[in-house]
mmCIF file with all atom_site columns, C-alpha atoms in Angstrom:
data_model
loop_
_atom_site.group_PDB
_atom_site.id
_atom_site.type_symbol
_atom_site.label_atom_id
_atom_site.label_alt_id
_atom_site.label_comp_id
_atom_site.label_asym_id
_atom_site.label_entity_id
_atom_site.label_seq_id
_atom_site.pdbx_PDB_ins_code
_atom_site.Cartn_x
_atom_site.Cartn_y
_atom_site.Cartn_z
_atom_site.occupancy
_atom_site.B_iso_or_equiv
_atom_site.pdbx_formal_charge
_atom_site.auth_seq_id
_atom_site.auth_comp_id
_atom_site.auth_asym_id
_atom_site.auth_atom_id
_atom_site.pdbx_PDB_model_num
ATOM 1   C CA . UNK A 1 1   ? 0.230   -0.110 0.202   1.00 65.00 ? 1   UNK A CA 1
ATOM 2   C CA . UNK A 1 2   ? 1.115   3.711  -0.631  1.00 74.00 ? 2   UNK A CA 1
ATOM 3   C CA . UNK A 1 3   ? 1.824   5.492  2.035   1.00 79.00 ? 3   UNK A CA 1
ATOM 4   C CA . UNK A 1 4   ? -0.072  9.178  3.055   1.00 81.00 ? 4   UNK A CA 1
ATOM 5   C CA . UNK A 1 5   ? 1.697   11.904 1.779   1.00 77.00 ? 5   UNK A CA 1
ATOM 6   C CA . UNK A 1 6   ? 2.060   14.313 5.029   1.00 77.00 ? 6   UNK A CA 1
ATOM 7   C CA . UNK A 1 7   ? 4.303   17.448 3.548   1.00 78.00 ? 7   UNK A CA 1
ATOM 8   C CA . UNK A 1 8   ? 2.787   19.820 0.669   1.00 77.00 ? 8   UNK A CA 1
ATOM 9   C CA . UNK A 1 9   ? 5.847   21.334 -1.240  1.00 76.00 ? 9   UNK A CA 1
ATOM 10  C CA . UNK A 1 10  ? 4.669   24.415 -3.164  1.00 79.00 ? 10  UNK A CA 1
ATOM 11  C CA . UNK A 1 11  ? 6.777   25.021 -6.626  1.00 77.00 ? 11  UNK A CA 1
ATOM 12  C CA . UNK A 1 12  ? 8.219   28.752 -5.846  1.00 81.00 ? 12  UNK A CA 1
ATOM 13  C CA . UNK A 1 13  ? 8.974   30.704 -8.476  1.00 79.00 ? 13  UNK A CA 1
ATOM 14  C CA . UNK A 1 14  ? 11.829  33.079 -8.956  1.00 86.00 ? 14  UNK A CA 1
ATOM 15  C CA . UNK A 1 15  ? 11.308  36.568 -8.607  1.00 88.00 ? 15  UNK A CA 1
ATOM 16  C CA . UNK A 1 16  ? 12.159  36.638 -12.484 1.00 91.00 ? 16  UNK A CA 1
ATOM 17  C CA . UNK A 1 17  ? 9.872   33.894 -13.448 1.00 89.00 ? 17  UNK A CA 1
ATOM 18  C CA . UNK A 1 18  ? 7.292   35.748 -11.375 1.00 90.00 ? 18  UNK A CA 1
ATOM 19  C CA . UNK A 1 19  ? 7.465   39.112 -13.558 1.00 93.00 ? 19  UNK A CA 1
ATOM 20  C CA . UNK A 1 20  ? 7.641   37.072 -16.253 1.00 93.00 ? 20  UNK A CA 1
ATOM 21  C CA . UNK A 1 21  ? 4.145   35.277 -15.566 1.00 92.00 ? 21  UNK A CA 1
ATOM 22  C CA . UNK A 1 22  ? 2.442   38.691 -15.311 1.00 93.00 ? 22  UNK A CA 1
ATOM 23  C CA . UNK A 1 23  ? 3.678   40.026 -17.892 1.00 95.00 ? 23  UNK A CA 1
ATOM 24  C CA . UNK A 1 24  ? 2.407   37.379 -20.295 1.00 95.00 ? 24  UNK A CA 1
ATOM 25  C CA . UNK A 1 25  ? -0.997  37.899 -18.338 1.00 95.00 ? 25  UNK A CA 1
ATOM 26  C CA . UNK A 1 26  ? -0.395  41.687 -18.598 1.00 94.00 ? 26  UNK A CA 1
ATOM 27  C CA . UNK A 1 27  ? -0.154  40.844 -22.793 1.00 94.00 ? 27  UNK A CA 1
ATOM 28  C CA . UNK A 1 28  ? -2.638  38.489 -23.267 1.00 95.00 ? 28  UNK A CA 1
ATOM 29  C CA . UNK A 1 29  ? -5.323  41.115 -21.757 1.00 94.00 ? 29  UNK A CA 1
ATOM 30  C CA . UNK A 1 30  ? -4.030  43.786 -23.711 1.00 93.00 ? 30  UNK A CA 1
ATOM 31  C CA . UNK A 1 31  ? -4.827  41.380 -26.538 1.00 94.00 ? 31  UNK A CA 1
ATOM 32  C CA . UNK A 1 32  ? -7.744  40.362 -25.944 1.00 95.00 ? 32  UNK A CA 1
ATOM 33  C CA . UNK A 1 33  ? -8.889  44.240 -25.377 1.00 94.00 ? 33  UNK A CA 1
ATOM 34  C CA . UNK A 1 34  ? -7.405  45.697 -27.825 1.00 94.00 ? 34  UNK A CA 1
ATOM 35  C CA . UNK A 1 35  ? -10.157 47.720 -29.310 1.00 94.00 ? 35  UNK A CA 1
ATOM 36  C CA . UNK A 1 36  ? -11.552 48.627 -26.102 1.00 94.00 ? 36  UNK A CA 1
ATOM 37  C CA . UNK A 1 37  ? -8.121  49.963 -25.136 1.00 93.00 ? 37  UNK A CA 1
ATOM 38  C CA . UNK A 1 38  ? -7.649  52.008 -28.519 1.00 94.00 ? 38  UNK A CA 1
ATOM 39  C CA . UNK A 1 39  ? -11.041 53.476 -27.785 1.00 95.00 ? 39  UNK A CA 1
ATOM 40  C CA . UNK A 1 40  ? -10.440 54.700 -24.358 1.00 94.00 ? 40  UNK A CA 1
ATOM 41  C CA . UNK A 1 41  ? -7.202  56.044 -25.478 1.00 94.00 ? 41  UNK A CA 1
ATOM 42  C CA . UNK A 1 42  ? -8.626  57.831 -28.524 1.00 94.00 ? 42  UNK A CA 1
ATOM 43  C CA . UNK A 1 43  ? -11.078 59.756 -25.869 1.00 94.00 ? 43  UNK A CA 1
ATOM 44  C CA . UNK A 1 44  ? -8.629  60.546 -23.291 1.00 93.00 ? 44  UNK A CA 1
ATOM 45  C CA . UNK A 1 45  ? -6.362  61.856 -26.175 1.00 93.00 ? 45  UNK A CA 1
ATOM 46  C CA . UNK A 1 46  ? -9.449  63.820 -27.178 1.00 93.00 ? 46  UNK A CA 1
ATOM 47  C CA . UNK A 1 47  ? -9.683  65.005 -23.949 1.00 92.00 ? 47  UNK A CA 1
ATOM 48  C CA . UNK A 1 48  ? -6.067  66.047 -24.231 1.00 91.00 ? 48  UNK A CA 1
ATOM 49  C CA . UNK A 1 49  ? -6.504  68.155 -26.658 1.00 93.00 ? 49  UNK A CA 1
ATOM 50  C CA . UNK A 1 50  ? -9.424  70.095 -25.332 1.00 92.00 ? 50  UNK A CA 1
ATOM 51  C CA . UNK A 1 51  ? -8.159  70.846 -22.085 1.00 90.00 ? 51  UNK A CA 1
ATOM 52  C CA . UNK A 1 52  ? -10.330 68.296 -20.275 1.00 89.00 ? 52  UNK A CA 1
ATOM 53  C CA . UNK A 1 53  ? -7.815  66.476 -18.543 1.00 87.00 ? 53  UNK A CA 1
ATOM 54  C CA . UNK A 1 54  ? -5.955  69.917 -17.380 1.00 88.00 ? 54  UNK A CA 1
ATOM 55  C CA . UNK A 1 55  ? -8.921  70.990 -15.990 1.00 86.00 ? 55  UNK A CA 1
ATOM 56  C CA . UNK A 1 56  ? -9.701  67.497 -14.402 1.00 86.00 ? 56  UNK A CA 1
ATOM 57  C CA . UNK A 1 57  ? -6.308  68.030 -12.735 1.00 87.00 ? 57  UNK A CA 1
ATOM 58  C CA . UNK A 1 58  ? -6.609  70.932 -11.691 1.00 84.00 ? 58  UNK A CA 1
ATOM 59  C CA . UNK A 1 59  ? -9.857  70.184 -9.984  1.00 82.00 ? 59  UNK A CA 1
ATOM 60  C CA . UNK A 1 60  ? -8.566  67.575 -8.075  1.00 83.00 ? 60  UNK A CA 1
ATOM 61  C CA . UNK A 1 61  ? -5.567  69.652 -7.127  1.00 83.00 ? 61  UNK A CA 1
ATOM 62  C CA . UNK A 1 62  ? -7.941  72.276 -5.622  1.00 84.00 ? 62  UNK A CA 1
ATOM 63  C CA . UNK A 1 63  ? -10.545 69.365 -4.458  1.00 80.00 ? 63  UNK A CA 1
ATOM 64  C CA . UNK A 1 64  ? -11.327 71.190 -1.155  1.00 85.00 ? 64  UNK A CA 1
ATOM 65  C CA . UNK A 1 65  ? -11.489 74.865 -2.586  1.00 87.00 ? 65  UNK A CA 1
ATOM 66  C CA . UNK A 1 66  ? -13.376 73.737 -5.437  1.00 83.00 ? 66  UNK A CA 1
ATOM 67  C CA . UNK A 1 67  ? -15.969 71.855 -2.927  1.00 83.00 ? 67  UNK A CA 1
ATOM 68  C CA . UNK A 1 68  ? -16.142 74.622 -0.601  1.00 87.00 ? 68  UNK A CA 1
ATOM 69  C CA . UNK A 1 69  ? -17.361 76.990 -3.653  1.00 85.00 ? 69  UNK A CA 1
ATOM 70  C CA . UNK A 1 70  ? -19.524 74.474 -4.680  1.00 83.00 ? 70  UNK A CA 1
ATOM 71  C CA . UNK A 1 71  ? -20.924 74.012 -1.228  1.00 84.00 ? 71  UNK A CA 1
ATOM 72  C CA . UNK A 1 72  ? -21.748 78.137 -0.924  1.00 86.00 ? 72  UNK A CA 1
ATOM 73  C CA . UNK A 1 73  ? -23.267 77.818 -4.543  1.00 84.00 ? 73  UNK A CA 1
ATOM 74  C CA . UNK A 1 74  ? -25.814 75.505 -3.098  1.00 81.00 ? 74  UNK A CA 1
ATOM 75  C CA . UNK A 1 75  ? -26.438 77.093 0.123   1.00 84.00 ? 75  UNK A CA 1
ATOM 76  C CA . UNK A 1 76  ? -27.688 80.465 -1.483  1.00 86.00 ? 76  UNK A CA 1
ATOM 77  C CA . UNK A 1 77  ? -31.515 80.221 -0.507  1.00 85.00 ? 77  UNK A CA 1
ATOM 78  C CA . UNK A 1 78  ? -32.921 80.459 -4.255  1.00 88.00 ? 78  UNK A CA 1
ATOM 79  C CA . UNK A 1 79  ? -30.503 77.376 -5.437  1.00 85.00 ? 79  UNK A CA 1
ATOM 80  C CA . UNK A 1 80  ? -31.766 75.245 -2.362  1.00 84.00 ? 80  UNK A CA 1
ATOM 81  C CA . UNK A 1 81  ? -35.372 76.263 -3.277  1.00 88.00 ? 81  UNK A CA 1
ATOM 82  C CA . UNK A 1 82  ? -34.223 75.456 -7.191  1.00 89.00 ? 82  UNK A CA 1
ATOM 83  C CA . UNK A 1 83  ? -32.619 72.053 -6.615  1.00 86.00 ? 83  UNK A CA 1
ATOM 84  C CA . UNK A 1 84  ? -36.087 70.768 -4.260  1.00 89.00 ? 84  UNK A CA 1
ATOM 85  C CA . UNK A 1 85  ? -38.397 72.400 -7.073  1.00 90.00 ? 85  UNK A CA 1
ATOM 86  C CA . UNK A 1 86  ? -36.385 69.778 -9.338  1.00 90.00 ? 86  UNK A CA 1
ATOM 87  C CA . UNK A 1 87  ? -36.409 66.847 -7.104  1.00 89.00 ? 87  UNK A CA 1
ATOM 88  C CA . UNK A 1 88  ? -39.975 67.228 -6.817  1.00 89.00 ? 88  UNK A CA 1
ATOM 89  C CA . UNK A 1 89  ? -40.251 67.480 -10.831 1.00 89.00 ? 89  UNK A CA 1
ATOM 90  C CA . UNK A 1 90  ? -38.640 64.323 -11.018 1.00 87.00 ? 90  UNK A CA 1
ATOM 91  C CA . UNK A 1 91  ? -40.781 62.669 -8.655  1.00 85.00 ? 91  UNK A CA 1
ATOM 92  C CA . UNK A 1 92  ? -44.118 63.713 -10.618 1.00 84.00 ? 92  UNK A CA 1
ATOM 93  C CA . UNK A 1 93  ? -42.293 62.981 -13.803 1.00 83.00 ? 93  UNK A CA 1
ATOM 94  C CA . UNK A 1 94  ? -42.121 59.287 -12.632 1.00 83.00 ? 94  UNK A CA 1
ATOM 95  C CA . UNK A 1 95  ? -45.609 58.861 -12.184 1.00 83.00 ? 95  UNK A CA 1
ATOM 96  C CA . UNK A 1 96  ? -46.410 60.411 -15.468 1.00 83.00 ? 96  UNK A CA 1
ATOM 97  C CA . UNK A 1 97  ? -48.245 57.534 -17.557 1.00 83.00 ? 97  UNK A CA 1
ATOM 98  C CA . UNK A 1 98  ? -46.022 57.549 -20.638 1.00 82.00 ? 98  UNK A CA 1
ATOM 99  C CA . UNK A 1 99  ? -47.467 55.013 -22.688 1.00 87.00 ? 99  UNK A CA 1
ATOM 100 C CA . UNK A 1 100 ? -50.980 56.820 -22.203 1.00 85.00 ? 100 UNK A CA 1
ATOM 101 C CA . UNK A 1 101 ? -49.331 60.435 -22.710 1.00 84.00 ? 101 UNK A CA 1
ATOM 102 C CA . UNK A 1 102 ? -47.925 59.564 -26.097 1.00 87.00 ? 102 UNK A CA 1
ATOM 103 C CA . UNK A 1 103 ? -51.019 59.222 -28.151 1.00 86.00 ? 103 UNK A CA 1
ATOM 104 C CA . UNK A 1 104 ? -52.095 63.047 -26.545 1.00 85.00 ? 104 UNK A CA 1
ATOM 105 C CA . UNK A 1 105 ? -48.297 64.022 -27.330 1.00 87.00 ? 105 UNK A CA 1
ATOM 106 C CA . UNK A 1 106 ? -48.202 62.769 -31.157 1.00 89.00 ? 106 UNK A CA 1
ATOM 107 C CA . UNK A 1 107 ? -51.781 65.393 -31.433 1.00 87.00 ? 107 UNK A CA 1
ATOM 108 C CA . UNK A 1 108 ? -49.886 68.188 -29.388 1.00 87.00 ? 108 UNK A CA 1
ATOM 109 C CA . UNK A 1 109 ? -47.217 67.918 -32.219 1.00 90.00 ? 109 UNK A CA 1
ATOM 110 C CA . UNK A 1 110 ? -49.390 67.546 -35.255 1.00 89.00 ? 110 UNK A CA 1
ATOM 111 C CA . UNK A 1 111 ? -51.491 70.633 -33.501 1.00 87.00 ? 111 UNK A CA 1
ATOM 112 C CA . UNK A 1 112 ? -48.064 72.709 -33.715 1.00 89.00 ? 112 UNK A CA 1
ATOM 113 C CA . UNK A 1 113 ? -47.473 71.660 -37.259 1.00 88.00 ? 113 UNK A CA 1
ATOM 114 C CA . UNK A 1 114 ? -50.394 72.482 -38.646 1.00 84.00 ? 114 UNK A CA 1
ATOM 115 C CA . UNK A 1 115 ? -50.306 76.166 -36.840 1.00 83.00 ? 115 UNK A CA 1
ATOM 116 C CA . UNK A 1 116 ? -47.015 76.344 -38.017 1.00 84.00 ? 116 UNK A CA 1
ATOM 117 C CA . UNK A 1 117 ? -48.054 75.837 -42.074 1.00 83.00 ? 117 UNK A CA 1
ATOM 118 C CA . UNK A 1 118 ? -51.217 78.103 -41.194 1.00 76.00 ? 118 UNK A CA 1
ATOM 119 C CA . UNK A 1 119 ? -50.069 80.973 -38.890 1.00 75.00 ? 119 UNK A CA 1
ATOM 120 C CA . UNK A 1 120 ? -48.805 83.076 -41.830 1.00 76.00 ? 120 UNK A CA 1
ATOM 121 C CA . UNK A 1 121 ? -52.844 83.447 -43.466 1.00 74.00 ? 121 UNK A CA 1
ATOM 122 C CA . UNK A 1 122 ? -54.455 83.434 -39.983 1.00 67.00 ? 122 UNK A CA 1
ATOM 123 C CA . UNK A 1 123 ? -57.738 85.436 -40.525 1.00 77.00 ? 123 UNK A CA 1
ATOM 124 C CA . UNK A 1 124 ? -60.543 86.808 -37.497 1.00 82.00 ? 124 UNK A CA 1
ATOM 125 C CA . UNK A 1 125 ? -63.021 84.102 -36.559 1.00 81.00 ? 125 UNK A CA 1
ATOM 126 C CA . UNK A 1 126 ? -66.324 85.232 -35.589 1.00 87.00 ? 126 UNK A CA 1
ATOM 127 C CA . UNK A 1 127 ? -68.690 83.581 -33.668 1.00 89.00 ? 127 UNK A CA 1
ATOM 128 C CA . UNK A 1 128 ? -70.570 81.950 -36.781 1.00 91.00 ? 128 UNK A CA 1
ATOM 129 C CA . UNK A 1 129 ? -66.760 80.533 -37.768 1.00 87.00 ? 129 UNK A CA 1
ATOM 130 C CA . UNK A 1 130 ? -66.741 79.025 -34.258 1.00 87.00 ? 130 UNK A CA 1
ATOM 131 C CA . UNK A 1 131 ? -70.367 77.527 -34.592 1.00 90.00 ? 131 UNK A CA 1
ATOM 132 C CA . UNK A 1 132 ? -69.677 76.080 -37.859 1.00 90.00 ? 132 UNK A CA 1
ATOM 133 C CA . UNK A 1 133 ? -66.522 74.503 -37.074 1.00 89.00 ? 133 UNK A CA 1
ATOM 134 C CA . UNK A 1 134 ? -67.689 72.397 -34.291 1.00 89.00 ? 134 UNK A CA 1
ATOM 135 C CA . UNK A 1 135 ? -69.214 70.388 -36.749 1.00 91.00 ? 135 UNK A CA 1
ATOM 136 C CA . UNK A 1 136 ? -65.759 69.649 -38.093 1.00 92.00 ? 136 UNK A CA 1
ATOM 137 C CA . UNK A 1 137 ? -64.986 66.147 -36.737 1.00 93.00 ? 137 UNK A CA 1
ATOM 138 C CA . UNK A 1 138 ? -61.422 66.768 -35.894 1.00 91.00 ? 138 UNK A CA 1
ATOM 139 C CA . UNK A 1 139 ? -62.331 70.167 -34.027 1.00 90.00 ? 139 UNK A CA 1
ATOM 140 C CA . UNK A 1 140 ? -65.034 68.057 -32.492 1.00 91.00 ? 140 UNK A CA 1
ATOM 141 C CA . UNK A 1 141 ? -62.887 65.663 -31.546 1.00 90.00 ? 141 UNK A CA 1
ATOM 142 C CA . UNK A 1 142 ? -59.958 67.959 -30.441 1.00 89.00 ? 142 UNK A CA 1
ATOM 143 C CA . UNK A 1 143 ? -62.708 69.732 -28.303 1.00 91.00 ? 143 UNK A CA 1
ATOM 144 C CA . UNK A 1 144 ? -63.677 66.275 -26.919 1.00 91.00 ? 144 UNK A CA 1
ATOM 145 C CA . UNK A 1 145 ? -59.951 65.343 -25.768 1.00 89.00 ? 145 UNK A CA 1
ATOM 146 C CA . UNK A 1 146 ? -59.554 68.906 -24.174 1.00 89.00 ? 146 UNK A CA 1
ATOM 147 C CA . UNK A 1 147 ? -63.005 68.496 -22.400 1.00 91.00 ? 147 UNK A CA 1
ATOM 148 C CA . UNK A 1 148 ? -62.130 65.230 -20.900 1.00 90.00 ? 148 UNK A CA 1
ATOM 149 C CA . UNK A 1 149 ? -58.393 66.514 -19.741 1.00 86.00 ? 149 UNK A CA 1
ATOM 150 C CA . UNK A 1 150 ? -59.818 69.102 -17.977 1.00 89.00 ? 150 UNK A CA 1
ATOM 151 C CA . UNK A 1 151 ? -62.521 66.859 -16.375 1.00 89.00 ? 151 UNK A CA 1
ATOM 152 C CA . UNK A 1 152 ? -59.717 64.857 -15.149 1.00 86.00 ? 152 UNK A CA 1
ATOM 153 C CA . UNK A 1 153 ? -57.771 67.644 -14.097 1.00 84.00 ? 153 UNK A CA 1
ATOM 154 C CA . UNK A 1 154 ? -60.771 68.835 -12.014 1.00 86.00 ? 154 UNK A CA 1
ATOM 155 C CA . UNK A 1 155 ? -60.519 65.031 -10.135 1.00 84.00 ? 155 UNK A CA 1
ATOM 156 C CA . UNK A 1 156 ? -59.991 65.244 -6.604  1.00 81.00 ? 156 UNK A CA 1
ATOM 157 C CA . UNK A 1 157 ? -56.377 63.917 -6.110  1.00 75.00 ? 157 UNK A CA 1
ATOM 158 C CA . UNK A 1 158 ? -56.446 64.636 -1.978  1.00 77.00 ? 158 UNK A CA 1
ATOM 159 C CA . UNK A 1 159 ? -55.996 60.687 -1.342  1.00 75.00 ? 159 UNK A CA 1
ATOM 160 C CA . UNK A 1 160 ? -52.626 61.090 -3.624  1.00 70.00 ? 160 UNK A CA 1
ATOM 161 C CA . UNK A 1 161 ? -51.642 64.026 -2.217  1.00 67.00 ? 161 UNK A CA 1
ATOM 162 C CA . UNK A 1 162 ? -52.047 62.876 1.330   1.00 63.00 ? 162 UNK A CA 1
ATOM 163 C CA . UNK A 1 163 ? -49.448 60.102 0.763   1.00 60.00 ? 163 UNK A CA 1
ATOM 164 C CA . UNK A 1 164 ? -46.990 62.756 -0.742  1.00 59.00 ? 164 UNK A CA 1
ATOM 165 C CA . UNK A 1 165 ? -47.572 65.222 2.223   1.00 60.00 ? 165 UNK A CA 1
ATOM 166 C CA . UNK A 1 166 ? -47.001 61.960 4.552   1.00 61.00 ? 166 UNK A CA 1
ATOM 167 C CA . UNK A 1 167 ? -43.611 60.759 2.832   1.00 59.00 ? 167 UNK A CA 1
ATOM 168 C CA . UNK A 1 168 ? -42.389 64.919 3.001   1.00 60.00 ? 168 UNK A CA 1
ATOM 169 C CA . UNK A 1 169 ? -42.799 64.931 6.223   1.00 61.00 ? 169 UNK A CA 1
ATOM 170 C CA . UNK A 1 170 ? -41.191 61.619 6.782   1.00 60.00 ? 170 UNK A CA 1
ATOM 171 C CA . UNK A 1 171 ? -38.101 62.904 4.532   1.00 58.00 ? 171 UNK A CA 1
ATOM 172 C CA . UNK A 1 172 ? -38.299 66.161 6.908   1.00 56.00 ? 172 UNK A CA 1
ATOM 173 C CA . UNK A 1 173 ? -38.277 64.038 10.245  1.00 56.00 ? 173 UNK A CA 1
ATOM 174 C CA . UNK A 1 174 ? -35.007 62.053 8.901   1.00 56.00 ? 174 UNK A CA 1
ATOM 175 C CA . UNK A 1 175 ? -33.217 65.238 8.271   1.00 54.00 ? 175 UNK A CA 1
ATOM 176 C CA . UNK A 1 176 ? -33.631 66.368 11.557  1.00 53.00 ? 176 UNK A CA 1
#
């Protein structure tokens, strides 16, 4: 029967062999990612030509002073209010159902296109002209969409507003 192995000796590489292995590994990685590296070098070259690299190195060199200027700018009440409004705007934009909004936006674009085509030949519109236009199916459809939109705007949103107010109140408590 064979004897059990009690000692394991690892093959130790010399410093030169380890360095050669490391260089081979780096070469392989460079060859595998050649296209990405060339594109990255082109981007860095473009940044150098336009002075972006010197700007960034200056920002990093004077990082504390630059950060202080930014904080001072953000600390102005108008800018603080603008940032809060921007965050609120993004929050509301996240609630918009874009799939339902798309057909309406396409119709708005058509309306703007129609106005730009016929803005030169604009005439005065009288009461009788308005009554005649109500019989036009396109005008009637547009007015129906507008009235439906206004009805939806007039519906109560207290439930949704209470949820938003509670969220803002909890954020305020967390800030304290």
